[in-house]
CSV table of C-alpha atoms in Angstrom, one decimal:
chain,number,residue,atom,x,y,z
Z,11,UNK,CA,-47.4,31.9,3.1
Z,12,UNK,CA,-47.1,32.4,-0.6
Z,13,UNK,CA,-49.9,32.8,-3.0
Z,14,UNK,CA,-47.9,30.6,-5.4
Z,15,UNK,CA,-48.8,27.5,-3.4
Z,16,UNK,CA,-49.9,24.9,-5.9
Z,17,UNK,CA,-53.0,22.8,-5.5
Z,18,UNK,CA,-54.0,20.3,-8.1
Z,19,UNK,CA,-57.7,20.6,-7.2
Z,20,UNK,CA,-59.2,23.7,-8.7
Z,21,UNK,CA,-62.9,23.9,-9.1
Z,22,UNK,CA,-64.2,25.0,-12.5
Z,23,UNK,CA,-67.1,27.4,-12.8
Z,24,UNK,CA,-70.4,25.8,-12.0
Z,25,UNK,CA,-72.1,24.1,-14.9
Z,26,UNK,CA,-75.4,25.8,-15.5
Z,27,UNK,CA,-78.5,23.6,-15.5
Z,28,UNK,CA,-82.0,24.3,-16.7
Z,29,UNK,CA,-84.0,26.2,-14.2
Z,30,UNK,CA,-82.7,28.1,-11.2
Z,31,UNK,CA,-82.9,26.7,-7.7
Z,32,UNK,CA,-85.6,28.8,-5.9
Z,33,UNK,CA,-84.3,29.3,-2.4
Z,34,UNK,CA,-86.6,30.9,0.1
Z,35,UNK,CA,-83.9,33.2,1.5
Z,36,UNK,CA,-82.3,35.7,-0.8
Z,37,UNK,CA,-78.7,36.8,-0.4
Z,38,UNK,CA,-77.4,40.4,-0.4
Z,39,UNK,CA,-74.3,41.4,-2.3
Z,40,UNK,CA,-71.7,40.6,0.3
Z,41,UNK,CA,-73.4,37.2,0.9
Z,42,UNK,CA,-73.4,36.5,-2.8
Z,43,UNK,CA,-69.7,37.2,-2.9
Z,44,UNK,CA,-69.2,34.8,0.1
Z,45,UNK,CA,-71.2,32.1,-1.8
Z,46,UNK,CA,-69.1,32.7,-4.9
Z,47,UNK,CA,-65.9,32.1,-2.9
Z,48,UNK,CA,-67.3,28.9,-1.5
Z,49,UNK,CA,-68.2,27.6,-4.9
Z,50,UNK,CA,-64.8,28.6,-6.3
Z,51,UNK,CA,-62.3,27.5,-3.6
Z,52,UNK,CA,-61.3,24.4,-1.8
Z,53,UNK,CA,-61.3,26.2,1.6
Z,54,UNK,CA,-63.4,29.3,2.5
Z,55,UNK,CA,-63.2,31.2,5.8
Z,56,UNK,CA,-66.4,33.2,6.5
Z,57,UNK,CA,-66.2,35.6,9.4
Z,58,UNK,CA,-68.7,38.0,10.7
Z,59,UNK,CA,-70.6,39.2,13.7
Z,60,UNK,CA,-73.7,37.7,15.1
Z,61,UNK,CA,-76.6,37.8,12.6
Z,62,UNK,CA,-74.5,38.3,9.5
Z,63,UNK,CA,-75.7,35.0,8.0
Z,64,UNK,CA,-72.5,33.0,7.9
Z,65,UNK,CA,-74.0,29.5,8.4
Z,66,UNK,CA,-77.0,30.3,6.2
Z,67,UNK,CA,-74.7,31.2,3.3
Z,68,UNK,CA,-72.6,28.0,3.7
Z,69,UNK,CA,-75.8,25.9,3.9
Z,70,UNK,CA,-77.2,27.5,0.7
Z,71,UNK,CA,-74.0,26.9,-1.1
Z,72,UNK,CA,-74.1,23.3,0.0
Z,73,UNK,CA,-77.7,22.8,-1.1
Z,74,UNK,CA,-76.9,24.4,-4.4
Z,75,UNK,CA,-74.1,21.9,-5.0
Z,76,UNK,CA,-76.2,19.0,-3.8
Z,77,UNK,CA,-79.1,19.8,-6.0
Z,78,UNK,CA,-76.8,20.1,-9.0
Z,79,UNK,CA,-75.2,16.8,-8.1
Z,80,UNK,CA,-71.7,18.4,-7.9
Z,81,UNK,CA,-71.3,16.8,-4.4
Z,82,UNK,CA,-72.8,13.7,-2.8
Z,83,UNK,CA,-73.5,15.1,0.7
Z,84,UNK,CA,-73.2,18.0,3.1
Z,85,UNK,CA,-71.4,17.4,6.3
Z,86,UNK,CA,-71.8,19.8,9.3
Z,87,UNK,CA,-69.5,19.7,12.3
Z,88,UNK,CA,-68.9,21.8,15.3
Z,89,UNK,CA,-67.2,21.6,18.7
Z,90,UNK,CA,-69.7,20.8,21.4
Z,91,UNK,CA,-69.0,24.0,23.3
Z,92,UNK,CA,-71.8,26.1,24.9
Z,93,UNK,CA,-71.6,29.7,26.1
Z,94,UNK,CA,-71.8,28.4,29.6
Z,95,UNK,CA,-69.2,25.7,29.0
Z,96,UNK,CA,-71.7,23.0,29.7
Z,97,UNK,CA,-70.3,19.6,28.9
Z,98,UNK,CA,-72.3,17.5,26.4
Z,99,UNK,CA,-71.8,14.4,28.5
Z,100,UNK,CA,-74.2,15.6,31.2
Z,101,UNK,CA,-77.1,16.1,28.8
Z,102,UNK,CA,-79.8,13.4,29.0
Z,103,UNK,CA,-80.5,10.7,26.4
Z,104,UNK,CA,-78.5,9.0,23.6
Z,105,UNK,CA,-76.2,10.7,21.1
Z,106,UNK,CA,-79.1,12.1,19.0
Z,107,UNK,CA,-80.7,13.7,22.0
Z,108,UNK,CA,-77.3,15.0,23.2
Z,109,UNK,CA,-76.7,16.6,19.8
Z,110,UNK,CA,-80.1,18.1,19.3
Z,111,UNK,CA,-79.3,21.5,20.9
Z,112,UNK,CA,-76.3,21.7,18.4
Z,113,UNK,CA,-78.0,20.3,15.3
Z,114,UNK,CA,-81.2,22.3,15.7
Z,115,UNK,CA,-79.7,25.6,14.5
Z,116,UNK,CA,-78.2,23.8,11.5
Z,117,UNK,CA,-81.5,22.3,10.4
Z,118,UNK,CA,-83.3,25.5,11.1
Z,119,UNK,CA,-81.1,27.2,8.6
Z,120,UNK,CA,-81.8,24.5,6.0
Z,121,UNK,CA,-85.6,24.8,6.6
Z,122,UNK,CA,-85.4,28.6,6.1
Z,123,UNK,CA,-83.6,28.1,2.8
Z,124,UNK,CA,-85.7,25.3,1.2
Z,125,UNK,CA,-88.8,23.2,1.6
Z,126,UNK,CA,-88.7,21.2,4.9
Z,127,UNK,CA,-89.9,17.9,3.3
Z,128,UNK,CA,-87.0,18.0,0.8
Z,129,UNK,CA,-84.5,18.8,3.5
Z,130,UNK,CA,-85.8,16.0,5.7
Z,131,UNK,CA,-85.5,13.6,2.7
Z,132,UNK,CA,-81.8,14.6,2.4
Z,133,UNK,CA,-81.3,14.0,6.1
Z,134,UNK,CA,-83.0,10.6,6.1
Z,135,UNK,CA,-80.9,9.6,3.0
Z,136,UNK,CA,-77.7,10.6,4.8
Z,137,UNK,CA,-77.0,13.4,2.3
Z,138,UNK,CA,-77.0,15.9,5.1
Z,139,UNK,CA,-75.0,14.7,8.1
Z,140,UNK,CA,-74.0,16.3,11.4
Z,141,UNK,CA,-70.8,14.9,12.9
Z,142,UNK,CA,-69.5,16.0,16.3
Z,143,UNK,CA,-65.9,17.1,16.2
Z,144,UNK,CA,-65.1,14.3,18.7
Z,145,UNK,CA,-66.0,11.7,16.0
Z,146,UNK,CA,-64.0,13.4,13.3
Z,147,UNK,CA,-60.7,11.5,13.6
Z,148,UNK,CA,-60.5,8.6,11.2
Z,149,UNK,CA,-63.1,10.0,8.8
Z,150,UNK,CA,-62.3,11.0,5.2
Z,151,UNK,CA,-64.6,13.2,3.2
Z,152,UNK,CA,-64.8,12.8,-0.6
Z,153,UNK,CA,-67.3,14.7,-2.9
Z,154,UNK,CA,-68.7,16.7,0.0
Z,155,UNK,CA,-69.1,20.2,1.3
Z,156,UNK,CA,-68.0,20.3,4.9
Z,157,UNK,CA,-69.4,23.1,7.0
Z,158,UNK,CA,-67.5,23.9,10.2
Z,159,UNK,CA,-69.9,25.9,12.3
Z,160,UNK,CA,-68.8,28.0,15.3
Z,161,UNK,CA,-65.2,27.5,14.2
Z,162,UNK,CA,-64.1,30.1,16.7
Z,163,UNK,CA,-64.6,27.5,19.4
Z,164,UNK,CA,-62.0,25.2,18.0
Z,165,UNK,CA,-58.3,25.0,18.8
Z,166,UNK,CA,-55.5,25.1,16.2
Z,167,UNK,CA,-55.2,21.3,16.6
Z,168,UNK,CA,-58.9,20.7,16.1
Z,169,UNK,CA,-59.0,22.9,13.0
Z,170,UNK,CA,-56.0,21.1,11.6
Z,171,UNK,CA,-57.8,17.8,12.3
Z,172,UNK,CA,-60.9,18.9,10.4
Z,173,UNK,CA,-59.0,20.4,7.4
Z,174,UNK,CA,-56.9,17.3,7.0
Z,175,UNK,CA,-60.0,15.1,6.5
Z,176,UNK,CA,-60.6,16.6,3.0
Z,177,UNK,CA,-60.3,14.3,0.0
Z,178,UNK,CA,-60.9,14.7,-3.7
Z,179,UNK,CA,-64.0,16.6,-4.8
Z,180,UNK,CA,-64.6,18.2,-1.5
Z,181,UNK,CA,-64.7,21.7,-0.2
Z,182,UNK,CA,-64.7,23.1,3.4
Z,183,UNK,CA,-66.2,26.2,4.8
Z,184,UNK,CA,-65.1,27.6,8.2
Z,185,UNK,CA,-67.8,29.9,9.8
Z,186,UNK,CA,-66.9,31.8,12.9
Z,187,UNK,CA,-66.7,35.1,14.8
Z,188,UNK,CA,-63.6,35.8,16.9
Z,189,UNK,CA,-65.8,38.0,19.1
Z,190,UNK,CA,-68.0,35.0,20.1
Z,191,UNK,CA,-65.3,32.6,21.5
Z,192,UNK,CA,-66.9,30.4,24.2
Z,193,UNK,CA,-63.8,28.5,25.2
Z,194,UNK,CA,-62.8,29.0,28.9
Z,195,UNK,CA,-59.4,30.3,27.7
Z,196,UNK,CA,-60.2,32.4,24.6
Z,197,UNK,CA,-56.5,32.3,23.6
Z,198,UNK,CA,-56.9,28.6,22.8
Z,199,UNK,CA,-59.0,29.4,19.8
Z,200,UNK,CA,-57.2,28.7,16.6
Z,201,UNK,CA,-59.7,30.6,14.4
Z,202,UNK,CA,-58.0,34.1,14.6
Z,203,UNK,CA,-54.8,32.4,13.4
Z,204,UNK,CA,-56.6,30.7,10.5
Z,205,UNK,CA,-58.2,34.0,9.4
Z,206,UNK,CA,-54.8,35.7,9.3
Z,207,UNK,CA,-52.7,32.8,7.9
Z,208,UNK,CA,-55.1,31.8,5.1
Z,209,UNK,CA,-55.3,35.2,3.4
Z,210,UNK,CA,-53.8,35.4,-0.1
Z,211,UNK,CA,-53.3,31.6,-0.4
Z,212,UNK,CA,-54.3,29.9,-3.7
Z,213,UNK,CA,-57.6,28.0,-3.6
Z,214,UNK,CA,-58.5,29.5,-0.2
Z,215,UNK,CA,-61.0,32.4,0.1
Z,216,UNK,CA,-61.4,34.6,3.2
Z,217,UNK,CA,-64.3,37.0,3.6
Z,218,UNK,CA,-65.7,39.1,6.4
Z,219,UNK,CA,-69.5,39.8,6.5
Z,220,UNK,CA,-70.5,43.2,8.0
Z,221,UNK,CA,-74.2,43.5,7.6
Z,222,UNK,CA,-76.6,42.5,10.4
Z,223,UNK,CA,-79.7,40.5,9.4
Z,224,UNK,CA,-81.3,40.3,12.8
Z,225,UNK,CA,-83.0,43.2,14.6
Z,226,UNK,CA,-81.2,46.5,14.1
Z,227,UNK,CA,-80.8,46.8,17.8
Z,228,UNK,CA,-78.3,43.9,17.8
Z,229,UNK,CA,-75.7,46.2,16.3
Z,230,UNK,CA,-76.2,48.6,19.2
Z,231,UNK,CA,-76.0,45.8,21.8
Z,232,UNK,CA,-72.8,44.5,20.3
Z,233,UNK,CA,-71.2,47.9,20.3
Z,234,UNK,CA,-72.1,48.4,24.0
Z,235,UNK,CA,-70.4,45.1,24.9
Z,236,UNK,CA,-67.4,45.8,22.8
Z,237,UNK,CA,-67.0,49.2,24.6
Z,238,UNK,CA,-67.1,47.4,27.9
Z,239,UNK,CA,-64.3,45.0,26.8
Z,240,UNK,CA,-62.2,47.8,25.6
């Protein structure tokens, strides 16, 4: 793909407003760069190992834009795939109950970033919305930040479906880790293709996060499992 690809929608630098938004979670340098790419580009691909803060950065960028009224809502989507390949259909309850295991990490990130009462207000007002990938067809997203969580568990077709939902004034962030594919056939994941194909394309940012923000032993554990796979 050529970096000369033209796109009419280019986001200008953020307009500064009085007072900084006081987030409860501070970003390190590589996370700040990822956030800068999200705010600059129409599409941003954020990769990184477990604990690198991919989803939290996307959520902070979304809240930043929402507070500044540069978007109207944050939309979070993900494939309903679990590490044990449990089907969402066998879970008890209605759609909200079925989705709760998948939405809980999203909301936990929001609560870590900002005051819970304000986040709950956004959720109740529909300004933060979680949409299962299965319900994505037919939807169009204008003036929104769309966060695709666990993107490594989506096929090329599913990623194409999500990306084609974008309308004017919207951005999309794909968060994923090729080392954490939960699909029964890992080769079905379209995320590695996206990471490779989207590099050096105008209005698309690609960044890999390398620092672990969980317990330091997580790095050791991941190295052990990687050695086993090799």
